[in-house]
Amino acid sequence: MNALLRPPSELERWREAGAIAARARALGLRLTVPGAKRRDVAEAIESFVREQGAEPAFPANLSRNDEAAHYTPSADDDAVFEVGDLVKVDVGAHLDGAIADTADTVEVGGTHRHENLVRAAREGLREGIARVRPGVRVDEISRAVASAIRARGLRPIEDLTGHSIERYLLHAGKSIPNVPGMTAATLEEGEVIAIEPFATNGVGRIANGPFGNIARFRRDPGLGDPALARLFGRFRTLPFAMRWADAPDERAALRRARRGLQTYPVFLERGGGLVAQAEHTVLVGAARAEVLSAVPGNGGP
Ligand code: MN
Ligand code: MN
């Protein structure tokens, strides 16, 4: 028996985490309207995930325009969404370490100026998912993603990739690139992967921007610093928002622990292009993908 095949009880956790993340994504898309505060939207998404009995697997990412990924509002971010903003709502939920990671893009105010970008990312995702089966070369998925985006005259972002997911590990070692020629890996039945095409009218590469208010413990800091031990107990090795450390002793502990933390810069499109993203977490089933982050009853992606 394949070691990756999970017992039904564990599979149910991955499915439930997927359903919660899907509803959180839909909520985030609905709330991203002109004049809404970015911080309020992020907190509403994260509160929803907790109310559903899960935990955010990472902070709600609300990257705008040429920000491709990894922006979450800080505690004092009072900026609001403006008409025409192209916003990637990227959310994660986990149940006991079973993680779902999903995203979609909304044009604030429904201006439809960037419809081509939004559709390119979604079509790339759909075409990628359609290739998923045990034994498939990941390169076949990457080729399908890139072709769908290029068919709309746009570029896939080649240095951002999907990824395998394992318990408590959001990026578990296998990359799912958005362009072909990058990997010799194949998929195995029972694996969980996130496919996440990014489409841009820029150059198709990213550059590091400023700190995106997201960090992650590289390892268990031990019990020497009580505030730090408390934070590690909450977040383990998953990414967290700096604003989640709300007690003064926790904020101070994080400043002291900076070297043991991985910090995430915002990823900016290198050419200043606009970026759209679509992402689903899928289980590699016996014959095809099972989309874990589809809204239940909505007929899939
Ligand atoms: Mn992802
Ligand atoms: Mn994501």
PDB file of C-alpha atoms and ligand atoms in Angstrom:
ATOM      1  CA  MET A   1       0.000   0.000   0.000  1.00  0.00           C
ATOM      2  CA  ASN A   2       1.197   3.449  -0.878  1.00  0.00           C
ATOM      3  CA  ALA A   3       2.465   5.130   2.285  1.00  0.00           C
ATOM      4  CA  LEU A   4       0.800   8.375   1.201  1.00  0.00           C
ATOM      5  CA  LEU A   5      -2.718   6.944   1.258  1.00  0.00           C
ATOM      6  CA  ARG A   6      -4.406   8.346   4.299  1.00  0.00           C
ATOM      7  CA  PRO A   7      -6.968   6.578   6.464  1.00  0.00           C
ATOM      8  CA  PRO A   8     -10.537   7.846   5.843  1.00  0.00           C
ATOM      9  CA  SER A   9     -10.684   9.742   9.140  1.00  0.00           C
ATOM     10  CA  GLU A  10      -7.611  11.760   8.217  1.00  0.00           C
ATOM     11  CA  LEU A  11      -8.850  12.320   4.673  1.00  0.00           C
ATOM     12  CA  GLU A  12     -12.050  13.748   6.103  1.00  0.00           C
ATOM     13  CA  ARG A  13     -10.001  16.373   7.952  1.00  0.00           C
ATOM     14  CA  TRP A  14      -8.334  17.436   4.689  1.00  0.00           C
ATOM     15  CA  ARG A  15     -11.740  17.606   2.991  1.00  0.00           C
ATOM     16  CA  GLU A  16     -13.268  19.625   5.827  1.00  0.00           C
ATOM     17  CA  ALA A  17     -10.306  22.029   5.898  1.00  0.00           C
ATOM     18  CA  GLY A  18     -10.778  22.437   2.140  1.00  0.00           C
ATOM     19  CA  ALA A  19     -14.475  23.238   2.478  1.00  0.00           C
ATOM     20  CA  ILE A  20     -13.791  25.817   5.203  1.00  0.00           C
ATOM     21  CA  ALA A  21     -11.009  27.470   3.174  1.00  0.00           C
ATOM     22  CA  ALA A  22     -13.307  27.592   0.138  1.00  0.00           C
ATOM     23  CA  ARG A  23     -16.034  29.382   2.076  1.00  0.00           C
ATOM     24  CA  ALA A  24     -13.467  31.750   3.600  1.00  0.00           C
ATOM     25  CA  ARG A  25     -12.167  32.570   0.102  1.00  0.00           C
ATOM     26  CA  ALA A  26     -15.718  33.292  -1.096  1.00  0.00           C
ATOM     27  CA  LEU A  27     -16.310  35.528   1.931  1.00  0.00           C
ATOM     28  CA  GLY A  28     -13.076  37.430   1.274  1.00  0.00           C
ATOM     29  CA  LEU A  29     -13.992  38.000  -2.373  1.00  0.00           C
ATOM     30  CA  ARG A  30     -17.413  39.348  -1.330  1.00  0.00           C
ATOM     31  CA  LEU A  31     -15.964  41.715   1.281  1.00  0.00           C
ATOM     32  CA  THR A  32     -13.285  43.167  -1.022  1.00  0.00           C
ATOM     33  CA  VAL A  33     -15.286  46.207  -2.134  1.00  0.00           C
ATOM     34  CA  PRO A  34     -14.431  49.911  -2.585  1.00  0.00           C
ATOM     35  CA  GLY A  35     -13.798  51.603   0.762  1.00  0.00           C
ATOM     36  CA  ALA A  36     -13.415  48.377   2.767  1.00  0.00           C
ATOM     37  CA  LYS A  37     -10.370  48.384   5.052  1.00  0.00           C
ATOM     38  CA  ARG A  38      -7.831  45.737   4.144  1.00  0.00           C
ATOM     39  CA  ARG A  39      -7.271  44.898   7.791  1.00  0.00           C
ATOM     40  CA  ASP A  40     -11.004  44.430   8.420  1.00  0.00           C
ATOM     41  CA  VAL A  41     -11.293  42.061   5.448  1.00  0.00           C
ATOM     42  CA  ALA A  42      -8.282  40.010   6.560  1.00  0.00           C
ATOM     43  CA  GLU A  43      -9.622  39.765  10.109  1.00  0.00           C
ATOM     44  CA  ALA A  44     -13.112  38.807   8.904  1.00  0.00           C
ATOM     45  CA  ILE A  45     -11.653  35.963   6.820  1.00  0.00           C
ATOM     46  CA  GLU A  46      -9.512  34.696   9.691  1.00  0.00           C
ATOM     47  CA  SER A  47     -12.386  34.979  12.221  1.00  0.00           C
ATOM     48  CA  PHE A  48     -14.616  32.999   9.881  1.00  0.00           C
ATOM     49  CA  VAL A  49     -12.031  30.206   9.661  1.00  0.00           C
ATOM     50  CA  ARG A  50     -11.853  30.051  13.471  1.00  0.00           C
ATOM     51  CA  GLU A  51     -15.654  30.140  13.857  1.00  0.00           C
ATOM     52  CA  GLN A  52     -15.818  27.103  11.566  1.00  0.00           C
ATOM     53  CA  GLY A  53     -13.616  25.201  14.005  1.00  0.00           C
ATOM     54  CA  ALA A  54     -10.392  25.439  11.989  1.00  0.00           C
ATOM     55  CA  GLU A  55      -7.320  27.656  12.317  1.00  0.00           C
ATOM     56  CA  PRO A  56      -5.871  29.905   9.608  1.00  0.00           C
ATOM     57  CA  ALA A  57      -2.992  27.936   8.015  1.00  0.00           C
ATOM     58  CA  PHE A  58      -1.428  31.318   7.218  1.00  0.00           C
ATOM     59  CA  PRO A  59      -2.603  34.944   7.389  1.00  0.00           C
ATOM     60  CA  ALA A  60      -5.210  36.067   4.873  1.00  0.00           C
ATOM     61  CA  ASN A  61      -3.106  37.419   1.998  1.00  0.00           C
ATOM     62  CA  LEU A  62      -4.645  40.449   0.264  1.00  0.00           C
ATOM     63  CA  SER A  63      -2.019  41.410  -2.300  1.00  0.00           C
ATOM     64  CA  ARG A  64      -2.966  44.196  -4.724  1.00  0.00           C
ATOM     65  CA  ASN A  65      -2.135  44.998  -8.348  1.00  0.00           C
ATOM     66  CA  ASP A  66       1.603  44.392  -8.937  1.00  0.00           C
ATOM     67  CA  GLU A  67       1.900  42.706  -5.529  1.00  0.00           C
ATOM     68  CA  ALA A  68       1.750  39.037  -6.508  1.00  0.00           C
ATOM     69  CA  ALA A  69       1.706  37.490  -3.034  1.00  0.00           C
ATOM     70  CA  HIS A  70       2.587  37.637   0.665  1.00  0.00           C
ATOM     71  CA  TYR A  71       0.990  40.867   1.785  1.00  0.00           C
ATOM     72  CA  THR A  72      -1.160  40.753   4.885  1.00  0.00           C
ATOM     73  CA  PRO A  73      -2.219  43.944   6.680  1.00  0.00           C
ATOM     74  CA  SER A  74      -0.277  45.027   9.734  1.00  0.00           C
ATOM     75  CA  ALA A  75      -2.056  45.968  12.983  1.00  0.00           C
ATOM     76  CA  ASP A  76      -2.035  49.648  11.977  1.00  0.00           C
ATOM     77  CA  ASP A  77      -2.864  49.285   8.270  1.00  0.00           C
ATOM     78  CA  ASP A  78      -5.833  51.616   7.674  1.00  0.00           C
ATOM     79  CA  ALA A  79      -5.683  51.505   3.861  1.00  0.00           C
ATOM     80  CA  VAL A  80      -8.888  50.799   1.977  1.00  0.00           C
ATOM     81  CA  PHE A  81      -9.555  49.043  -1.318  1.00  0.00           C
ATOM     82  CA  GLU A  82     -10.072  51.313  -4.288  1.00  0.00           C
ATOM     83  CA  VAL A  83     -12.119  50.887  -7.453  1.00  0.00           C
ATOM     84  CA  GLY A  84     -10.055  48.988 -10.021  1.00  0.00           C
ATOM     85  CA  ASP A  85      -7.673  47.333  -7.522  1.00  0.00           C
ATOM     86  CA  LEU A  86      -6.820  43.804  -8.615  1.00  0.00           C
ATOM     87  CA  VAL A  87      -6.818  41.841  -5.338  1.00  0.00           C
ATOM     88  CA  LYS A  88      -5.619  38.296  -4.769  1.00  0.00           C
ATOM     89  CA  VAL A  89      -7.591  36.790  -1.876  1.00  0.00           C
ATOM     90  CA  ASP A  90      -5.366  33.895  -0.780  1.00  0.00           C
ATOM     91  CA  VAL A  91      -6.559  32.011   2.306  1.00  0.00           C
ATOM     92  CA  GLY A  92      -5.588  28.908   4.246  1.00  0.00           C
ATOM     93  CA  ALA A  93      -7.330  26.779   6.853  1.00  0.00           C
ATOM     94  CA  HIS A  94      -6.054  23.805   8.797  1.00  0.00           C
ATOM     95  CA  LEU A  95      -7.614  21.179  11.020  1.00  0.00           C
ATOM     96  CA  ASP A  96      -5.011  19.485  13.195  1.00  0.00           C
ATOM     97  CA  GLY A  97      -2.377  20.240  10.558  1.00  0.00           C
ATOM     98  CA  ALA A  98      -4.460  19.158   7.545  1.00  0.00           C
ATOM     99  CA  ILE A  99      -4.055  22.257   5.359  1.00  0.00           C
ATOM    100  CA  ALA A 100      -6.053  23.791   2.504  1.00  0.00           C
ATOM    101  CA  ASP A 101      -4.600  26.717   0.524  1.00  0.00           C
ATOM    102  CA  THR A 102      -6.791  28.490  -2.026  1.00  0.00           C
ATOM    103  CA  ALA A 103      -6.994  31.795  -3.868  1.00  0.00           C
ATOM    104  CA  ASP A 104      -8.904  33.782  -6.429  1.00  0.00           C
ATOM    105  CA  THR A 105      -8.712  37.318  -7.785  1.00  0.00           C
ATOM    106  CA  VAL A 106     -11.309  40.084  -7.620  1.00  0.00           C
ATOM    107  CA  GLU A 107     -11.439  43.399  -9.401  1.00  0.00           C
ATOM    108  CA  VAL A 108     -12.623  45.882  -6.804  1.00  0.00           C
ATOM    109  CA  GLY A 109     -15.852  47.590  -7.831  1.00  0.00           C
ATOM    110  CA  GLY A 110     -16.469  45.146 -10.666  1.00  0.00           C
ATOM    111  CA  THR A 111     -14.768  47.338 -13.274  1.00  0.00           C
ATOM    112  CA  HIS A 112     -13.951  44.381 -15.580  1.00  0.00           C
ATOM    113  CA  ARG A 113     -10.841  46.152 -16.867  1.00  0.00           C
ATOM    114  CA  HIS A 114      -8.626  43.219 -15.980  1.00  0.00           C
ATOM    115  CA  GLU A 115     -10.965  40.389 -16.886  1.00  0.00           C
ATOM    116  CA  ASN A 116      -8.349  38.891 -19.228  1.00  0.00           C
ATOM    117  CA  LEU A 117      -5.882  38.476 -16.339  1.00  0.00           C
ATOM    118  CA  VAL A 118      -8.460  36.988 -13.994  1.00  0.00           C
ATOM    119  CA  ARG A 119      -9.668  34.526 -16.619  1.00  0.00           C
ATOM    120  CA  ALA A 120      -6.116  33.541 -17.594  1.00  0.00           C
ATOM    121  CA  ALA A 121      -5.261  32.549 -14.018  1.00  0.00           C
ATOM    122  CA  ARG A 122      -8.513  30.606 -13.594  1.00  0.00           C
ATOM    123  CA  GLU A 123      -8.126  28.840 -16.932  1.00  0.00           C
ATOM    124  CA  GLY A 124      -4.529  27.953 -16.101  1.00  0.00           C
ATOM    125  CA  LEU A 125      -5.760  26.427 -12.852  1.00  0.00           C
ATOM    126  CA  ARG A 126      -8.550  24.488 -14.567  1.00  0.00           C
ATOM    127  CA  GLU A 127      -6.206  23.133 -17.242  1.00  0.00           C
ATOM    128  CA  GLY A 128      -3.604  22.178 -14.639  1.00  0.00           C
ATOM    129  CA  ILE A 129      -6.143  20.367 -12.459  1.00  0.00           C
ATOM    130  CA  ALA A 130      -7.425  18.457 -15.509  1.00  0.00           C
ATOM    131  CA  ARG A 131      -3.960  16.832 -15.911  1.00  0.00           C
ATOM    132  CA  VAL A 132      -3.740  15.519 -12.338  1.00  0.00           C
ATOM    133  CA  ARG A 133      -3.601  11.727 -11.970  1.00  0.00           C
ATOM    134  CA  PRO A 134      -1.223   9.257 -10.301  1.00  0.00           C
ATOM    135  CA  GLY A 135       2.041   8.914 -12.215  1.00  0.00           C
ATOM    136  CA  VAL A 136       1.615  12.094 -14.255  1.00  0.00           C
ATOM    137  CA  ARG A 137       4.720  14.164 -14.820  1.00  0.00           C
ATOM    138  CA  VAL A 138       4.359  17.501 -13.020  1.00  0.00           C
ATOM    139  CA  ASP A 139       5.799  19.040 -16.174  1.00  0.00           C
ATOM    140  CA  GLU A 140       2.590  18.122 -18.019  1.00  0.00           C
ATOM    141  CA  ILE A 141       0.610  20.183 -15.494  1.00  0.00           C
ATOM    142  CA  SER A 142       3.061  23.093 -15.770  1.00  0.00           C
ATOM    143  CA  ARG A 143       2.834  23.035 -19.564  1.00  0.00           C
ATOM    144  CA  ALA A 144      -0.979  23.130 -19.425  1.00  0.00           C
ATOM    145  CA  VAL A 145      -0.939  26.063 -16.974  1.00  0.00           C
ATOM    146  CA  ALA A 146       1.510  28.085 -19.070  1.00  0.00           C
ATOM    147  CA  SER A 147      -0.308  27.374 -22.348  1.00  0.00           C
ATOM    148  CA  ALA A 148      -3.647  28.547 -20.987  1.00  0.00           C
ATOM    149  CA  ILE A 149      -2.139  31.826 -19.746  1.00  0.00           C
ATOM    150  CA  ARG A 150      -0.138  32.465 -22.930  1.00  0.00           C
ATOM    151  CA  ALA A 151      -3.261  31.783 -25.025  1.00  0.00           C
ATOM    152  CA  ARG A 152      -4.601  35.055 -23.608  1.00  0.00           C
ATOM    153  CA  GLY A 153      -1.473  36.958 -24.561  1.00  0.00           C
ATOM    154  CA  LEU A 154      -0.217  37.065 -20.971  1.00  0.00           C
ATOM    155  CA  ARG A 155       2.740  35.575 -19.081  1.00  0.00           C
ATOM    156  CA  PRO A 156       2.780  33.032 -16.271  1.00  0.00           C
ATOM    157  CA  ILE A 157       5.009  34.091 -13.364  1.00  0.00           C
ATOM    158  CA  GLU A 158       7.816  31.559 -13.626  1.00  0.00           C
ATOM    159  CA  ASP A 159       9.402  31.957 -10.199  1.00  0.00           C
ATOM    160  CA  LEU A 160       6.192  31.394  -8.207  1.00  0.00           C
ATOM    161  CA  THR A 161       5.028  27.794  -7.986  1.00  0.00           C
ATOM    162  CA  GLY A 162       2.411  25.527  -6.543  1.00  0.00           C
ATOM    163  CA  HIS A 163       3.597  23.000  -3.990  1.00  0.00           C
ATOM    164  CA  SER A 164       2.959  19.731  -2.239  1.00  0.00           C
ATOM    165  CA  ILE A 165       1.381  19.979   1.212  1.00  0.00           C
ATOM    166  CA  GLU A 166       1.922  17.726   4.204  1.00  0.00           C
ATOM    167  CA  ARG A 167       0.641  17.848   7.741  1.00  0.00           C
ATOM    168  CA  TYR A 168       1.698  21.207   9.269  1.00  0.00           C
ATOM    169  CA  LEU A 169       3.878  21.822   6.198  1.00  0.00           C
ATOM    170  CA  LEU A 170       2.476  24.284   3.691  1.00  0.00           C
ATOM    171  CA  HIS A 171       5.411  24.000   1.274  1.00  0.00           C
ATOM    172  CA  ALA A 172       6.440  20.360   1.539  1.00  0.00           C
ATOM    173  CA  GLY A 173       9.223  19.951  -0.960  1.00  0.00           C
ATOM    174  CA  LYS A 174       7.637  19.269  -4.344  1.00  0.00           C
ATOM    175  CA  SER A 175       7.110  22.296  -6.591  1.00  0.00           C
ATOM    176  CA  ILE A 176       4.317  22.606  -9.163  1.00  0.00           C
ATOM    177  CA  PRO A 177       5.794  25.210 -11.547  1.00  0.00           C
ATOM    178  CA  ASN A 178       3.713  27.491 -13.741  1.00  0.00           C
ATOM    179  CA  VAL A 179       6.041  27.003 -16.721  1.00  0.00           C
ATOM    180  CA  PRO A 180       7.376  23.768 -18.238  1.00  0.00           C
ATOM    181  CA  GLY A 181      10.960  22.530 -18.135  1.00  0.00           C
ATOM    182  CA  MET A 182      11.516  23.056 -14.413  1.00  0.00           C
ATOM    183  CA  THR A 183      10.954  19.646 -12.811  1.00  0.00           C
ATOM    184  CA  ALA A 184      11.260  15.890 -13.384  1.00  0.00           C
ATOM    185  CA  ALA A 185       8.864  15.033 -10.534  1.00  0.00           C
ATOM    186  CA  THR A 186       5.747  12.896 -10.887  1.00  0.00           C
ATOM    187  CA  LEU A 187       2.604  12.752  -8.736  1.00  0.00           C
ATOM    188  CA  GLU A 188       1.577   9.848  -6.517  1.00  0.00           C
ATOM    189  CA  GLU A 189      -1.868   8.783  -5.436  1.00  0.00           C
ATOM    190  CA  GLY A 190      -2.720  10.242  -2.040  1.00  0.00           C
ATOM    191  CA  GLU A 191      -0.548  13.335  -2.364  1.00  0.00           C
ATOM    192  CA  VAL A 192      -2.065  16.738  -1.600  1.00  0.00           C
ATOM    193  CA  ILE A 193      -0.875  19.566  -3.835  1.00  0.00           C
ATOM    194  CA  ALA A 194      -1.701  23.223  -4.395  1.00  0.00           C
ATOM    195  CA  ILE A 195      -1.758  24.411  -8.003  1.00  0.00           C
ATOM    196  CA  GLU A 196      -1.521  28.192  -8.242  1.00  0.00           C
ATOM    197  CA  PRO A 197      -1.110  29.909 -11.591  1.00  0.00           C
ATOM    198  CA  PHE A 198      -0.188  33.591 -11.599  1.00  0.00           C
ATOM    199  CA  ALA A 199      -0.914  35.529 -14.808  1.00  0.00           C
ATOM    200  CA  THR A 200       0.638  38.915 -15.538  1.00  0.00           C
ATOM    201  CA  ASN A 201       0.943  41.582 -18.211  1.00  0.00           C
ATOM    202  CA  GLY A 202       4.451  42.275 -16.892  1.00  0.00           C
ATOM    203  CA  VAL A 203       7.692  40.337 -17.407  1.00  0.00           C
ATOM    204  CA  GLY A 204       6.664  37.142 -15.584  1.00  0.00           C
ATOM    205  CA  ARG A 205       9.203  37.239 -12.756  1.00  0.00           C
ATOM    206  CA  ILE A 206       9.069  38.577  -9.227  1.00  0.00           C
ATOM    207  CA  ALA A 207      11.285  40.753  -7.050  1.00  0.00           C
ATOM    208  CA  ASN A 208      11.311  41.010  -3.269  1.00  0.00           C
ATOM    209  CA  GLY A 209       9.465  44.036  -1.904  1.00  0.00           C
ATOM    210  CA  PRO A 210       9.077  45.277   1.677  1.00  0.00           C
ATOM    211  CA  PHE A 211       8.218  43.035   4.649  1.00  0.00           C
ATOM    212  CA  GLY A 212       4.697  41.646   4.177  1.00  0.00           C
ATOM    213  CA  ASN A 213       3.960  41.363   7.930  1.00  0.00           C
ATOM    214  CA  ILE A 214       4.212  37.557   7.774  1.00  0.00           C
ATOM    215  CA  ALA A 215       6.717  35.338   9.627  1.00  0.00           C
ATOM    216  CA  ARG A 216       7.253  31.671  10.481  1.00  0.00           C
ATOM    217  CA  PHE A 217       9.183  29.737  13.121  1.00  0.00           C
ATOM    218  CA  ARG A 218      11.975  27.770  11.465  1.00  0.00           C
ATOM    219  CA  ARG A 219      12.120  25.466  14.485  1.00  0.00           C
ATOM    220  CA  ASP A 220      10.775  24.968  17.999  1.00  0.00           C
ATOM    221  CA  PRO A 221      12.272  27.817  20.104  1.00  0.00           C
ATOM    222  CA  GLY A 222      12.072  25.669  23.274  1.00  0.00           C
ATOM    223  CA  LEU A 223      10.625  26.656  26.627  1.00  0.00           C
ATOM    224  CA  GLY A 224      13.252  29.230  27.722  1.00  0.00           C
ATOM    225  CA  ASP A 225      11.119  32.202  26.684  1.00  0.00           C
ATOM    226  CA  PRO A 226       7.494  31.665  27.868  1.00  0.00           C
ATOM    227  CA  ALA A 227       5.910  34.160  25.469  1.00  0.00           C
ATOM    228  CA  LEU A 228       7.780  32.641  22.545  1.00  0.00           C
ATOM    229  CA  ALA A 229       6.849  29.092  23.622  1.00  0.00           C
ATOM    230  CA  ARG A 230       3.200  30.188  23.750  1.00  0.00           C
ATOM    231  CA  LEU A 231       3.384  31.591  20.224  1.00  0.00           C
ATOM    232  CA  PHE A 232       5.069  28.450  18.892  1.00  0.00           C
ATOM    233  CA  GLY A 233       2.303  26.415  20.538  1.00  0.00           C
ATOM    234  CA  ARG A 234      -0.239  28.390  18.495  1.00  0.00           C
ATOM    235  CA  PHE A 235       1.498  28.598  15.134  1.00  0.00           C
ATOM    236  CA  ARG A 236       3.970  25.691  15.088  1.00  0.00           C
ATOM    237  CA  THR A 237       5.938  26.019  11.825  1.00  0.00           C
ATOM    238  CA  LEU A 238       3.059  27.609   9.867  1.00  0.00           C
ATOM    239  CA  PRO A 239       3.210  31.234   8.654  1.00  0.00           C
ATOM    240  CA  PHE A 240       1.539  33.775  10.953  1.00  0.00           C
ATOM    241  CA  ALA A 241       0.667  37.483  10.861  1.00  0.00           C
ATOM    242  CA  MET A 242       2.659  39.793  13.103  1.00  0.00           C
ATOM    243  CA  ARG A 243      -0.705  41.317  14.171  1.00  0.00           C
ATOM    244  CA  TRP A 244      -1.733  37.911  15.670  1.00  0.00           C
ATOM    245  CA  ALA A 245       0.899  38.364  18.377  1.00  0.00           C
ATOM    246  CA  ASP A 246      -1.209  40.908  20.196  1.00  0.00           C
ATOM    247  CA  ALA A 247       0.086  40.723  23.776  1.00  0.00           C
ATOM    248  CA  PRO A 248       2.948  43.170  24.524  1.00  0.00           C
ATOM    249  CA  ASP A 249       5.202  40.363  25.850  1.00  0.00           C
ATOM    250  CA  GLU A 250       4.575  38.379  22.642  1.00  0.00           C
ATOM    251  CA  ARG A 251       5.495  41.312  20.427  1.00  0.00           C
ATOM    252  CA  ALA A 252       8.693  41.809  22.409  1.00  0.00           C
ATOM    253  CA  ALA A 253       9.503  38.080  22.237  1.00  0.00           C
ATOM    254  CA  LEU A 254       9.154  38.113  18.449  1.00  0.00           C
ATOM    255  CA  ARG A 255      11.546  41.048  18.164  1.00  0.00           C
ATOM    256  CA  ARG A 256      14.106  39.136  20.266  1.00  0.00           C
ATOM    257  CA  ALA A 257      13.569  35.937  18.248  1.00  0.00           C
ATOM    258  CA  ARG A 258      13.918  37.577  14.842  1.00  0.00           C
ATOM    259  CA  ARG A 259      16.900  35.377  13.846  1.00  0.00           C
ATOM    260  CA  GLY A 260      14.930  32.161  14.428  1.00  0.00           C
ATOM    261  CA  LEU A 261      12.065  33.414  12.278  1.00  0.00           C
ATOM    262  CA  GLN A 262      11.647  33.259   8.562  1.00  0.00           C
ATOM    263  CA  THR A 263      10.179  36.591   7.426  1.00  0.00           C
ATOM    264  CA  TYR A 264       8.329  37.001   4.147  1.00  0.00           C
ATOM    265  CA  PRO A 265       8.808  39.947   1.807  1.00  0.00           C
ATOM    266  CA  VAL A 266       5.970  40.969  -0.494  1.00  0.00           C
ATOM    267  CA  PHE A 267       6.548  39.494  -3.955  1.00  0.00           C
ATOM    268  CA  LEU A 268       6.293  42.256  -6.564  1.00  0.00           C
ATOM    269  CA  GLU A 269       5.979  41.728 -10.297  1.00  0.00           C
ATOM    270  CA  ARG A 270       9.453  42.676 -11.532  1.00  0.00           C
ATOM    271  CA  GLY A 271       8.151  44.692 -14.482  1.00  0.00           C
ATOM    272  CA  GLY A 272       5.434  46.403 -12.458  1.00  0.00           C
ATOM    273  CA  GLY A 273       2.770  44.365 -14.260  1.00  0.00           C
ATOM    274  CA  LEU A 274      -0.631  43.563 -12.830  1.00  0.00           C
ATOM    275  CA  VAL A 275      -1.010  40.054 -11.398  1.00  0.00           C
ATOM    276  CA  ALA A 276      -3.972  37.691 -11.073  1.00  0.00           C
ATOM    277  CA  GLN A 277      -3.844  34.360  -9.223  1.00  0.00           C
ATOM    278  CA  ALA A 278      -6.109  31.353  -8.852  1.00  0.00           C
ATOM    279  CA  GLU A 279      -5.350  28.419  -6.556  1.00  0.00           C
ATOM    280  CA  HIS A 280      -6.877  25.166  -5.398  1.00  0.00           C
ATOM    281  CA  THR A 281      -5.682  22.444  -3.070  1.00  0.00           C
ATOM    282  CA  VAL A 282      -6.286  19.040  -4.645  1.00  0.00           C
ATOM    283  CA  LEU A 283      -5.904  15.428  -3.613  1.00  0.00           C
ATOM    284  CA  VAL A 284      -4.301  13.157  -6.199  1.00  0.00           C
ATOM    285  CA  GLY A 285      -7.084  10.574  -6.401  1.00  0.00           C
ATOM    286  CA  ALA A 286      -6.990   7.100  -7.958  1.00  0.00           C
ATOM    287  CA  ALA A 287      -7.931   8.434 -11.404  1.00  0.00           C
ATOM    288  CA  ARG A 288      -8.095  12.232 -11.190  1.00  0.00           C
ATOM    289  CA  ALA A 289      -7.887  15.256  -8.924  1.00  0.00           C
ATOM    290  CA  GLU A 290     -10.311  15.692  -6.067  1.00  0.00           C
ATOM    291  CA  VAL A 291     -10.557  19.453  -5.587  1.00  0.00           C
ATOM    292  CA  LEU A 292     -10.525  19.867  -1.818  1.00  0.00           C
ATOM    293  CA  SER A 293     -11.014  23.661  -1.828  1.00  0.00           C
ATOM    294  CA  ALA A 294     -14.137  23.800  -4.002  1.00  0.00           C
ATOM    295  CA  VAL A 295     -17.197  25.338  -2.341  1.00  0.00           C
ATOM    296  CA  PRO A 296     -19.316  22.307  -1.385  1.00  0.00           C
ATOM    297  CA  GLY A 297     -22.294  21.842  -3.683  1.00  0.00           C
ATOM    298  CA  ASN A 298     -20.921  24.322  -6.206  1.00  0.00           C
ATOM    299  CA  GLY A 299     -19.890  21.722  -8.748  1.00  0.00           C
ATOM    300  CA  GLY A 300     -16.127  22.152  -8.460  1.00  0.00           C
ATOM    301  CA  PRO A 301     -13.716  24.834  -9.614  1.00  0.00           C
TER     302      PRO A 301
HETATM  303 MN    MN B   1       0.010  27.964  -2.160  1.00  0.00          MN
HETATM  304 MN    MN B   2      -2.102  30.368  -1.430  1.00  0.00          MN
END
